[in-house]
PDB file of C-alpha atoms and ligand atoms in Angstrom:
ATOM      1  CA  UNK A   1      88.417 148.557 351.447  1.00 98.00           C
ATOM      2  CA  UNK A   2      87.352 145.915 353.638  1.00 98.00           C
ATOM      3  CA  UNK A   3      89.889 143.078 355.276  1.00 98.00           C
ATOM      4  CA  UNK A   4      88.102 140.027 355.872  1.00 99.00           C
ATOM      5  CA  UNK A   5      89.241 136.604 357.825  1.00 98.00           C
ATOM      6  CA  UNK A   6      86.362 134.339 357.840  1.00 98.00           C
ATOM      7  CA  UNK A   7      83.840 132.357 355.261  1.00 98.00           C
ATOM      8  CA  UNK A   8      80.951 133.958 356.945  1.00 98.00           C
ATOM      9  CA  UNK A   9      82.054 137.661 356.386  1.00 98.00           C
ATOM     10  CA  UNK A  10      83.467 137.009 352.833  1.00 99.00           C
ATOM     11  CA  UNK A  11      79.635 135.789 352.060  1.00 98.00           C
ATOM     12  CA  UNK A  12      78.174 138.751 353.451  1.00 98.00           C
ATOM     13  CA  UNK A  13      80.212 141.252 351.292  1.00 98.00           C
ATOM     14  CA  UNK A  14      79.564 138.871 348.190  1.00 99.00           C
ATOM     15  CA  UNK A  15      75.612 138.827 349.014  1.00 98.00           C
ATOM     16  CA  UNK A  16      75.578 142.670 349.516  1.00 98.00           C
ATOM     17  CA  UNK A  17      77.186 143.322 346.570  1.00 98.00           C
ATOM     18  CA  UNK A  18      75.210 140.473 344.444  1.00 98.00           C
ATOM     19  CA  UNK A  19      71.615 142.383 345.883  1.00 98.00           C
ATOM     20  CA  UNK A  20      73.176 145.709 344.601  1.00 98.00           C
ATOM     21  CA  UNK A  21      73.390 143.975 340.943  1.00 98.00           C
ATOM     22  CA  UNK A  22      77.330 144.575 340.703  1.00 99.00           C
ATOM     23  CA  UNK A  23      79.116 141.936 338.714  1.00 99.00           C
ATOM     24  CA  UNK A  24      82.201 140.587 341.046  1.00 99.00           C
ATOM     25  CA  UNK A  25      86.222 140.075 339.892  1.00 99.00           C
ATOM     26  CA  UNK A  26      87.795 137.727 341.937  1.00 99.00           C
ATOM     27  CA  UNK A  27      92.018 137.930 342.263  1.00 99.00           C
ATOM     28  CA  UNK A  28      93.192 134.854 343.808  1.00 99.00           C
ATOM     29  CA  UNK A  29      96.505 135.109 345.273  1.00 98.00           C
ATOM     30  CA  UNK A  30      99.153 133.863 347.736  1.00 98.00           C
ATOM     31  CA  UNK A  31      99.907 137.333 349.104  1.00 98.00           C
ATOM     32  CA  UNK A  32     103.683 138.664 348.888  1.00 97.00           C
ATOM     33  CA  UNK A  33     101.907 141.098 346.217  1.00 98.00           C
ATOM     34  CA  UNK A  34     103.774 142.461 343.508  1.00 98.00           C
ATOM     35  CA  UNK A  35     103.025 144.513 340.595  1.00 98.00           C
ATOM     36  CA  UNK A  36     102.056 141.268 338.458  1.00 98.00           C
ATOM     37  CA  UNK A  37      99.366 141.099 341.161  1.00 98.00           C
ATOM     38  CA  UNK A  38      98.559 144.189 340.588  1.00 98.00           C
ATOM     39  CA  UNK A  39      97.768 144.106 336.732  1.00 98.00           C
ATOM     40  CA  UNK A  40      95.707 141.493 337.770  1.00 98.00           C
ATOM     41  CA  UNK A  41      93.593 143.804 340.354  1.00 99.00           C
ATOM     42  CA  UNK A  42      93.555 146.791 338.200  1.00 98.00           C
ATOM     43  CA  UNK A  43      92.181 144.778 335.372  1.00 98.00           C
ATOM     44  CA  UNK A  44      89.554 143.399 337.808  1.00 99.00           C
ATOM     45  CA  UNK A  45      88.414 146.635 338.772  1.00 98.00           C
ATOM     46  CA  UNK A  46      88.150 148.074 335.016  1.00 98.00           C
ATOM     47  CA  UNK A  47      85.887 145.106 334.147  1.00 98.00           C
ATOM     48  CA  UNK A  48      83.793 144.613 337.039  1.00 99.00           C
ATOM     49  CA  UNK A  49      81.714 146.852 339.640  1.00 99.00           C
ATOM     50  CA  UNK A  50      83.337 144.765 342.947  1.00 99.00           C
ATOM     51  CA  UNK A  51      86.871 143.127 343.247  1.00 99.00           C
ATOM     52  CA  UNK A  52      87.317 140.571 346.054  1.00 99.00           C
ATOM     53  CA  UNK A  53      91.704 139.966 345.978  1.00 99.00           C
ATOM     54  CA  UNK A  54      91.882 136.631 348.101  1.00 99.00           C
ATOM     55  CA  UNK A  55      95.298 135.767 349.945  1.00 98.00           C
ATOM     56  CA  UNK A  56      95.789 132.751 351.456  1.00 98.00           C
ATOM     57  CA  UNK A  57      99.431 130.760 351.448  1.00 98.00           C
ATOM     58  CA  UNK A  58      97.514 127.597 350.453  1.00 98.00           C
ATOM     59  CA  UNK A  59      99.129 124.974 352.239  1.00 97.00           C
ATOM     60  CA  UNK A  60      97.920 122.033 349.841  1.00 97.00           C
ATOM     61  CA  UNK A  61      99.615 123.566 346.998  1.00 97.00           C
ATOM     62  CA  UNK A  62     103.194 122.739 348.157  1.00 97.00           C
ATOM     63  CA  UNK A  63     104.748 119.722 348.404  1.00 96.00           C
ATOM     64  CA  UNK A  64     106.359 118.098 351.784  1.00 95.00           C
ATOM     65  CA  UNK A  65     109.793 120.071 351.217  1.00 92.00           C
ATOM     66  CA  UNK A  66     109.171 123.139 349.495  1.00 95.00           C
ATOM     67  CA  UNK A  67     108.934 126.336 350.702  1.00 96.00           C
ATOM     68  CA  UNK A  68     105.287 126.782 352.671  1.00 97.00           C
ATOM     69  CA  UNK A  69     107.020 127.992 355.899  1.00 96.00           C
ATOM     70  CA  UNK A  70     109.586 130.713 354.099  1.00 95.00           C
ATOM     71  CA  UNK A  71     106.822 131.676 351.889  1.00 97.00           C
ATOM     72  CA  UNK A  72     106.758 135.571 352.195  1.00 97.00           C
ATOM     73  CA  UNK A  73     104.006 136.863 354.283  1.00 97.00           C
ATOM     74  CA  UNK A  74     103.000 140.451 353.731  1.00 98.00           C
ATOM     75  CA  UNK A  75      99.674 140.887 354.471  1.00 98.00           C
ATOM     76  CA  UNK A  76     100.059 144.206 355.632  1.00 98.00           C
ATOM     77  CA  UNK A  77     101.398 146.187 352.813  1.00 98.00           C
ATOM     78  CA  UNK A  78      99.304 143.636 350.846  1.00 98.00           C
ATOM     79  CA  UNK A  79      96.047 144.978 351.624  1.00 98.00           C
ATOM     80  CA  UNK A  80      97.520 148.595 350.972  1.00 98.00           C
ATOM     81  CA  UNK A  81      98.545 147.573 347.344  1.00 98.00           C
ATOM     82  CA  UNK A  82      94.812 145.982 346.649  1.00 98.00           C
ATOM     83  CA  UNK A  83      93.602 148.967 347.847  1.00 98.00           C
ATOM     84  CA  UNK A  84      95.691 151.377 345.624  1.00 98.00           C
ATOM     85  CA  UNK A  85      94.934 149.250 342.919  1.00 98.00           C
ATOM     86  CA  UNK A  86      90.820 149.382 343.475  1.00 98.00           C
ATOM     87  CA  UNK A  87      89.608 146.204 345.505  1.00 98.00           C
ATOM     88  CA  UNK A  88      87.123 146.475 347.765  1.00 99.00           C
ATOM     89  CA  UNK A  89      87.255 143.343 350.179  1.00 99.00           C
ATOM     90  CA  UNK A  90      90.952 141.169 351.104  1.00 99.00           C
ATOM     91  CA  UNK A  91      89.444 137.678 351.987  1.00 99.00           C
ATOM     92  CA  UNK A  92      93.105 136.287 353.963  1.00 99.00           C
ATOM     93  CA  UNK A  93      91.807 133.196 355.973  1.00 98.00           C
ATOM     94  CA  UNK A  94      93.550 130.975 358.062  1.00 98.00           C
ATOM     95  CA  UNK A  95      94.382 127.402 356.873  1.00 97.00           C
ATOM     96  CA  UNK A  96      91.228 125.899 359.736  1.00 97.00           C
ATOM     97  CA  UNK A  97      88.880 128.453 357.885  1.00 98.00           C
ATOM     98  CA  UNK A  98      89.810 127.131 353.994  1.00 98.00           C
ATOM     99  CA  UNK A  99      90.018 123.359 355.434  1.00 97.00           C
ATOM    100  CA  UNK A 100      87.180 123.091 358.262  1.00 96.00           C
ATOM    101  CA  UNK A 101      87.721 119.341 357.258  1.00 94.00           C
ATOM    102  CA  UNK A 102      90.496 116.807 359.161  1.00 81.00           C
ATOM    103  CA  UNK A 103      89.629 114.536 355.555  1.00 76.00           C
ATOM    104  CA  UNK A 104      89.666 116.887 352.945  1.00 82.00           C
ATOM    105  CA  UNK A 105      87.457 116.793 349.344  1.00 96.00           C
ATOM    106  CA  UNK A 106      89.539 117.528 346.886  1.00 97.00           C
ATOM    107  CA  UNK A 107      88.996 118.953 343.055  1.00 98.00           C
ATOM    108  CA  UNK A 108      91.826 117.334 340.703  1.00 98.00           C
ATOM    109  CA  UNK A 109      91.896 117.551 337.185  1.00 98.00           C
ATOM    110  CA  UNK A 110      93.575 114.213 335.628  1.00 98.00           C
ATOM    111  CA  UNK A 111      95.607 113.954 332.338  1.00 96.00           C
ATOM    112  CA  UNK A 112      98.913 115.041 331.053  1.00 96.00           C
ATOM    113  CA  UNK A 113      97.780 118.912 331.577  1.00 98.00           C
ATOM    114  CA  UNK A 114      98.601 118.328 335.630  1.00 98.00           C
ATOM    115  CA  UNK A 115     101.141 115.299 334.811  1.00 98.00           C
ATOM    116  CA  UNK A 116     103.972 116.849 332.811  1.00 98.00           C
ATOM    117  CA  UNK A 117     105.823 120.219 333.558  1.00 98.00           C
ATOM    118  CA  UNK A 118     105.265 121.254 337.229  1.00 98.00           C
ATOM    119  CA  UNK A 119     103.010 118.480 337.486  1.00 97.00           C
ATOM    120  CA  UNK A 120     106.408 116.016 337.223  1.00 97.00           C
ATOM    121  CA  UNK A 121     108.488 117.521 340.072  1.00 95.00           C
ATOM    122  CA  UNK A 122     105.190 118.744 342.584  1.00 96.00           C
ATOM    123  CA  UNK A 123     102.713 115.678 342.017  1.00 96.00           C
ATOM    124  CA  UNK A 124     100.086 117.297 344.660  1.00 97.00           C
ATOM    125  CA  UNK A 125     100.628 120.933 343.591  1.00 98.00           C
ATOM    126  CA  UNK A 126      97.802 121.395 340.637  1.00 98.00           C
ATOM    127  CA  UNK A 127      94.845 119.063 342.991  1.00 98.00           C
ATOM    128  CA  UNK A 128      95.642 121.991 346.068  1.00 97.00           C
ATOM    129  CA  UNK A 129      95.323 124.788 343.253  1.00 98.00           C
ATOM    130  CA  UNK A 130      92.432 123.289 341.814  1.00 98.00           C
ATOM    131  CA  UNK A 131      90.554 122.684 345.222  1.00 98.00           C
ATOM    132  CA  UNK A 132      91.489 125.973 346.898  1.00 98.00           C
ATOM    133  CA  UNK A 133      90.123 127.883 343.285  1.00 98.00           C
ATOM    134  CA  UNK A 134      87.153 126.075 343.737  1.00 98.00           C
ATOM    135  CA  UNK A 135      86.189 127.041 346.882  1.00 98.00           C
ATOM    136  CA  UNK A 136      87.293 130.414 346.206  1.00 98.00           C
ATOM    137  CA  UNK A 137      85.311 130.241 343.397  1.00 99.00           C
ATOM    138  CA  UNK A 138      82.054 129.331 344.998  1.00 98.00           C
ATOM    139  CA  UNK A 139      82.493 131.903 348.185  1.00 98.00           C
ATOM    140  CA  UNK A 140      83.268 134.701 345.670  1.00 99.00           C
ATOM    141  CA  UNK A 141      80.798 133.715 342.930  1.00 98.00           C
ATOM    142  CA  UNK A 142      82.925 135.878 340.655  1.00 99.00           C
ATOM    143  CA  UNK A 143      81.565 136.943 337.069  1.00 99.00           C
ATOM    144  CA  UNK A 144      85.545 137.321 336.088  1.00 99.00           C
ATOM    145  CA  UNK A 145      88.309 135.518 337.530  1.00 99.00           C
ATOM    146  CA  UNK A 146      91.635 137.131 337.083  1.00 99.00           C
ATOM    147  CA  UNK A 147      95.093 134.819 337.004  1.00 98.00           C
ATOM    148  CA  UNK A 148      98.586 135.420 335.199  1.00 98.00           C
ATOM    149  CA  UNK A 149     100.279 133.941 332.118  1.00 98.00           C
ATOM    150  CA  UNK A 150     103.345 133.419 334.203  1.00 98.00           C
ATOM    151  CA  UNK A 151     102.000 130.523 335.595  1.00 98.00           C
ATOM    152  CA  UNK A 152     100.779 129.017 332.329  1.00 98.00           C
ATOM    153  CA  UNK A 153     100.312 125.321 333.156  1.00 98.00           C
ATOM    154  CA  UNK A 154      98.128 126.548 336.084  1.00 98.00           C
ATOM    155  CA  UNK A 155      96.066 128.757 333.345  1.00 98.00           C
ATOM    156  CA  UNK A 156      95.602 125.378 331.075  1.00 98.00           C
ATOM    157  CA  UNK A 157      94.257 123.210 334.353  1.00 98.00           C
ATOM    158  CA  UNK A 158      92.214 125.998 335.212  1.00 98.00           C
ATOM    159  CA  UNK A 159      90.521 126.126 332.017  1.00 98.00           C
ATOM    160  CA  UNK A 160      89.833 122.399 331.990  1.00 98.00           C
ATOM    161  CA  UNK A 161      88.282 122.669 335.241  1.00 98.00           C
ATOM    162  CA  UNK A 162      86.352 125.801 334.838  1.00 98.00           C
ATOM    163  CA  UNK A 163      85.210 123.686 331.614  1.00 98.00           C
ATOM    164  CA  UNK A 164      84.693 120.430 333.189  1.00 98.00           C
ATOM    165  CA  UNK A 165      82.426 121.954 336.519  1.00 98.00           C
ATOM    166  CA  UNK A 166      80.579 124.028 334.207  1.00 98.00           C
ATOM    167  CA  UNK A 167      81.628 127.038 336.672  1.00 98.00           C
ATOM    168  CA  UNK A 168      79.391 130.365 335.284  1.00 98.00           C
ATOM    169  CA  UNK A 169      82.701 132.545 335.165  1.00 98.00           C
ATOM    170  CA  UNK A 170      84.938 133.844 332.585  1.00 98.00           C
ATOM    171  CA  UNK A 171      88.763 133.336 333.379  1.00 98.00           C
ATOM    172  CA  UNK A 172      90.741 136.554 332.734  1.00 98.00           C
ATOM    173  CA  UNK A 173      94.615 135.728 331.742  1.00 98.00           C
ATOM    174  CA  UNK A 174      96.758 138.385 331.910  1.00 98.00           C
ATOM    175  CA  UNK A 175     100.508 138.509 329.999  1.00 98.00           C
ATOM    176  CA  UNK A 176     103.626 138.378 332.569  1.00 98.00           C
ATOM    177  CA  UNK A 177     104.751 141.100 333.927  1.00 98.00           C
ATOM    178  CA  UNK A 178     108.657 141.592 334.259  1.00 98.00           C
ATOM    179  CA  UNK A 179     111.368 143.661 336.128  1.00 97.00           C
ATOM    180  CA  UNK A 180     113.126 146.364 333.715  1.00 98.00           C
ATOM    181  CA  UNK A 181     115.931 143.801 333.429  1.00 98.00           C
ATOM    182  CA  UNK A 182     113.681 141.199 331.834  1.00 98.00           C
ATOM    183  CA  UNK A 183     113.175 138.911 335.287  1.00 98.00           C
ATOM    184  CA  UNK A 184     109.326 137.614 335.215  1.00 98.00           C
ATOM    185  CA  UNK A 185     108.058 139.169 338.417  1.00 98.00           C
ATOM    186  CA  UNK A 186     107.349 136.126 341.260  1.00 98.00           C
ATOM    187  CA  UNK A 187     106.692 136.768 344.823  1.00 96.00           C
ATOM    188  CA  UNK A 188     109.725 134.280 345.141  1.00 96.00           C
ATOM    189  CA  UNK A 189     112.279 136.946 343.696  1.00 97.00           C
ATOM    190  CA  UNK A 190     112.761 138.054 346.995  1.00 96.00           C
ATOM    191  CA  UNK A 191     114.813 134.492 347.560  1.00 97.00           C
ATOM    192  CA  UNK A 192     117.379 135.389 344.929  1.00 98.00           C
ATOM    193  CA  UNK A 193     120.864 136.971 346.200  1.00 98.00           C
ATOM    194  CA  UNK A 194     121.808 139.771 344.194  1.00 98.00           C
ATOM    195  CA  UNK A 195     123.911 137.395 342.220  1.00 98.00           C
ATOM    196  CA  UNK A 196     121.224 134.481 342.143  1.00 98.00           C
ATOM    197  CA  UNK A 197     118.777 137.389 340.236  1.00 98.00           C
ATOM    198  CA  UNK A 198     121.695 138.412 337.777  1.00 98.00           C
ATOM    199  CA  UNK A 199     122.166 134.905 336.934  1.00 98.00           C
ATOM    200  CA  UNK A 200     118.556 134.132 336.453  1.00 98.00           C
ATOM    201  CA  UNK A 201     118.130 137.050 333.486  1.00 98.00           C
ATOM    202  CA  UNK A 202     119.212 134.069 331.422  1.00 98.00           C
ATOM    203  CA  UNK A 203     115.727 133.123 331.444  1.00 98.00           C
ATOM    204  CA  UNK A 204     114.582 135.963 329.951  1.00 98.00           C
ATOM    205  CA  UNK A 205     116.990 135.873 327.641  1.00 98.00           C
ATOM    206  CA  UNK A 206     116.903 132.746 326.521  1.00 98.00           C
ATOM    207  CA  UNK A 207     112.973 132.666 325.833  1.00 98.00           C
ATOM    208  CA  UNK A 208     113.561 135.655 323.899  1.00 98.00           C
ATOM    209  CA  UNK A 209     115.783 134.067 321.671  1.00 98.00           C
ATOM    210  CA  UNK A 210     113.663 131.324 321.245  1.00 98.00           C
ATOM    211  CA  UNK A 211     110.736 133.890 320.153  1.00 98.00           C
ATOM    212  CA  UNK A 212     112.851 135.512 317.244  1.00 98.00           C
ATOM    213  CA  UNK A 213     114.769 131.950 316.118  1.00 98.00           C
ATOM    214  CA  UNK A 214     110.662 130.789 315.897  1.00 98.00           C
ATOM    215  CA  UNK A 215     109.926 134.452 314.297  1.00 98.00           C
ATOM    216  CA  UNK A 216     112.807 133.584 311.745  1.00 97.00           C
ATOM    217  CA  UNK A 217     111.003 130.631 310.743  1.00 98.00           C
ATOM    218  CA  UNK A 218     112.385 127.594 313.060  1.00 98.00           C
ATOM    219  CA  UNK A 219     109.600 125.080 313.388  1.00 98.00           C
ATOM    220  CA  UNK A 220     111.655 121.593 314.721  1.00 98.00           C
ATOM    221  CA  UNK A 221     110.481 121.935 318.993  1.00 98.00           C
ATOM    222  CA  UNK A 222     113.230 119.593 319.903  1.00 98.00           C
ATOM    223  CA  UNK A 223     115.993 122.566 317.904  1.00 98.00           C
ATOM    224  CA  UNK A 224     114.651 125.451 320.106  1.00 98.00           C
ATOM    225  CA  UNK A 225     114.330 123.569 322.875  1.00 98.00           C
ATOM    226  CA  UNK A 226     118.231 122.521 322.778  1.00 98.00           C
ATOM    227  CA  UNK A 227     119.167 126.078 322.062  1.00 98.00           C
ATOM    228  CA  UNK A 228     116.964 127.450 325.181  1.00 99.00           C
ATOM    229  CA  UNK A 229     119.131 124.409 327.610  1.00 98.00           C
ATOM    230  CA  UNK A 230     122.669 125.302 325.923  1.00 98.00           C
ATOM    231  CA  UNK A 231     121.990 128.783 326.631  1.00 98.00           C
ATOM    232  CA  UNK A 232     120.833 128.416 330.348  1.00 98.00           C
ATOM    233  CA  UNK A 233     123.471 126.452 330.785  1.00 98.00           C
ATOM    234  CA  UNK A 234     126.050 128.792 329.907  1.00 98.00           C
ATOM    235  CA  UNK A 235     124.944 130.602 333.159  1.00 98.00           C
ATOM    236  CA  UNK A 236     126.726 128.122 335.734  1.00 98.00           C
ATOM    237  CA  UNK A 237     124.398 128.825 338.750  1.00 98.00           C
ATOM    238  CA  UNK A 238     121.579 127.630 336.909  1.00 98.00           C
ATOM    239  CA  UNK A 239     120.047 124.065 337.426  1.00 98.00           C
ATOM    240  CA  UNK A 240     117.286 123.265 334.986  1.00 98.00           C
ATOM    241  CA  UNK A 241     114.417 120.971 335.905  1.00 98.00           C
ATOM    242  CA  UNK A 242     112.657 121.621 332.660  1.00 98.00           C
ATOM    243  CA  UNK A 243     113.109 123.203 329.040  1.00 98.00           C
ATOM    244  CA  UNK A 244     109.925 121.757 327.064  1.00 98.00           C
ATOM    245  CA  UNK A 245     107.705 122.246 324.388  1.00 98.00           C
ATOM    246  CA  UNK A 246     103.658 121.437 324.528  1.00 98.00           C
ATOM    247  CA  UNK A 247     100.786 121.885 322.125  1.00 98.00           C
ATOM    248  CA  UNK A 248      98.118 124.638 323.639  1.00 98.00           C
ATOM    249  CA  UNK A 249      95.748 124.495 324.675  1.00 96.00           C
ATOM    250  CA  UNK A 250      95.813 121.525 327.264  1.00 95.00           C
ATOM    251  CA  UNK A 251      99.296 120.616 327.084  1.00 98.00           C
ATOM    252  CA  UNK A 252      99.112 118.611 324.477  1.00 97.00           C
ATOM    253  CA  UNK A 253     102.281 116.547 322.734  1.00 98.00           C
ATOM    254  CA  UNK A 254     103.946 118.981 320.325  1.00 98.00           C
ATOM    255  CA  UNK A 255     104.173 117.999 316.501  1.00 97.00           C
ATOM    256  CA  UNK A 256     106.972 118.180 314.437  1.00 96.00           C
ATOM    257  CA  UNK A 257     107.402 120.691 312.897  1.00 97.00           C
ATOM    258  CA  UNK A 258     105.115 122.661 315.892  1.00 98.00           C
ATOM    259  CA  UNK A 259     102.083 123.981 314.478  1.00 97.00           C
ATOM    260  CA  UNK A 260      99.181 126.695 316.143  1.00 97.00           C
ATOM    261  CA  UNK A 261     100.240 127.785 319.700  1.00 98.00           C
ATOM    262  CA  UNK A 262     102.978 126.475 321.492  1.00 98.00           C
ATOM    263  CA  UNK A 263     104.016 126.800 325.437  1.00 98.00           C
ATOM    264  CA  UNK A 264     107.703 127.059 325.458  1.00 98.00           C
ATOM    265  CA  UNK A 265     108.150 126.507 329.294  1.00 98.00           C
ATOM    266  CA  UNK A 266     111.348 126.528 331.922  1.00 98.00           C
ATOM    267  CA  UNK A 267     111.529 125.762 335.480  1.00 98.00           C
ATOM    268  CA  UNK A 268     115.239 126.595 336.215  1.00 98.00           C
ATOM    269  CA  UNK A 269     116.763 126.456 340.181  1.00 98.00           C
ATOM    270  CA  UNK A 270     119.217 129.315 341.435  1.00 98.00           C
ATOM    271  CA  UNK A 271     120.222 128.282 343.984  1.00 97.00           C
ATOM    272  CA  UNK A 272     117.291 126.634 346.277  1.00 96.00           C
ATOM    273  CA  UNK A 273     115.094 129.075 344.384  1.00 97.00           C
ATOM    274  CA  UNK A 274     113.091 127.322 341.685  1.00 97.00           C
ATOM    275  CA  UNK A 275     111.684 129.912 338.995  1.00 98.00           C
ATOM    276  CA  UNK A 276     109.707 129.433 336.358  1.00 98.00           C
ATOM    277  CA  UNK A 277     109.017 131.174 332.824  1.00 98.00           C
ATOM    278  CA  UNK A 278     107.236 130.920 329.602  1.00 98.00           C
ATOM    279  CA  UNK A 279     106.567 132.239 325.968  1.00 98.00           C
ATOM    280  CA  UNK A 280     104.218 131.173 323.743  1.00 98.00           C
ATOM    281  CA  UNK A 281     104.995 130.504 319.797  1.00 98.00           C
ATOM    282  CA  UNK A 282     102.644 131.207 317.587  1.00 98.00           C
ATOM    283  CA  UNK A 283     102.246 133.112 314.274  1.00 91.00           C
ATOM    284  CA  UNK A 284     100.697 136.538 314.280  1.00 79.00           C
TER     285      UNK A 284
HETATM  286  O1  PAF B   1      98.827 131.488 341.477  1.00 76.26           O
HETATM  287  C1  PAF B   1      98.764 131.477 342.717  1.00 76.26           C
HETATM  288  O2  PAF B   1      99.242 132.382 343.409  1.00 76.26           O
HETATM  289  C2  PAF B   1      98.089 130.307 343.408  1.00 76.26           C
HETATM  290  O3  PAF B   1      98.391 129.099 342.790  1.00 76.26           O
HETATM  291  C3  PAF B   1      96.570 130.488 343.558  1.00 76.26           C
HETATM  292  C4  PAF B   1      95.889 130.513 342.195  1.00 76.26           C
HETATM  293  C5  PAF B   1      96.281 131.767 344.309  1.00 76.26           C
HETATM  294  C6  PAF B   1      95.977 129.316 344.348  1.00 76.26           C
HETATM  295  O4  PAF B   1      96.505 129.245 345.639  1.00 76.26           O
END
């Protein structure tokens, strides 16, 4: 496996490997990899001849005080995990090598699908995801682009713009992946006290209960969602920013009573950690 730093060696691998004929996965990631990342990497190396995993601590993602400085660097153990898991270039470029430009171009996708959720609390956060995907997008010219279900309002803007730029890729979403004791897997676990990640199993919880009270025939959004809230409340170091329901896919305003797919979606804080989580309702 190959590390790479710069635009002009990331090409180079991509334009060997596109002469050879081998199709290309693309993992784009903020580093701190964990083994969420790593379903993502071993699916991109089951359905495609040449995985290029991407880290880069995009600084246009996070808002003016959030946590781009603490963000967990790791690139060393990092590139051993991509490895294990089958990639054969690590594309981790410096913030002057992603954004050559003082005035920057940016890719934003506009509607309720970037305004409500995240998009409430982190107004800039979905136009840096969008921009930084698209130039990964266009230096990795990947057949299959691999991103996680935990971060489902980033999966619905995605599509729109994949869909919107007419982008020749297929977007590969893959379901969350979760600690034995139910906590979605995040790179910013490692925050959490030990008492901050017992407390936040509510989450978990919580969506679970939601699944089976749906399952058991519950249809009224506004019910489920004030069961979820009572529930995370019970756990006094929680502090919810969000318990909502949308219409998928896009985000769309739920009905009542919900019909097709439904994001159930939480962004709870524990402490100054803010996690997020999500199930989808739907019938089988
Ligand atoms: O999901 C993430 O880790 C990031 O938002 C992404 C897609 C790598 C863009 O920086």
């Amino acid at each position: 496996m190959k590390l790479v730093h710069t635009v002009a060696e990331l090409r180079e691998e991509v334009a060997i490997a596109k002469s050879q004929g081998l199709s290309i996965g693309l993992v784009p990631t903020m580093g701190a990899l964990h083994e969420g990342h790593a379903s993502l990497i071993k699916a991109a190396n089951q359905e495609n001849d040449f995985v290029v995993v991407s880290v880069f601590v995009n600084p246009t993602q996070f808002g003016p005080n959030e946590d781009l400085d603490a963000y967990p660097r790791t690139l060393e153990a990092d590139c051993k995990l991509a490895e294990k898991m089958g990639a054969n270039v690590v594309f981790a470029p410096s913030p002057a090598e992603m954004y050559p430009s003082v005035d920057a171009t940016w890719v934003e996708v506009t509607g309720d699908v970037t305004k409500v959720l995240c998009g409430r609390t982190r107004p800039i956060h979905f136009r840096g995801v969008t921009t930084v995907v698209t130039k990964l997008f266009n230096l990795a010219q990947p057949d299959r682009a691999y991103f996680g279900q935990k971060d489902a309002q980033q999966v619905e803007v995605l599509k729109r713009m994949v869909k919107d730029l007419f982008f020749n890729l297929q977007l590969r979403i893959m379901p969350i992946v979760r600690e034995a004791d139910g906590l979605a897997k995040s790179s910013r676990n490692t925050y959490l006290s030990a008492e901050e990640h017992t407390a936040a199993l509510i989450l978990s919880r919580s969506l679970q209960a939601a699944k089976e009270q749906y399952a058991t025939g519950e249809r009224d959004a506004a019910k489920i969602c004030a069961a979820v809230t009572a529930s995370i409340k019970s756990e006094p170091m929680a502090n919810i920013d969000y318990v909502e329901i949308y219409g998928l896919p896009e985000l769309t305003p739920v009905t009542n009573p919900m019909v097709g797919s439904n994001l159930l979606a939480v962004a709870v804080k524990f402490g100054t950690t803010r996690l997020i989580d999500n199930v989808v309702l739907e019938d089988k």
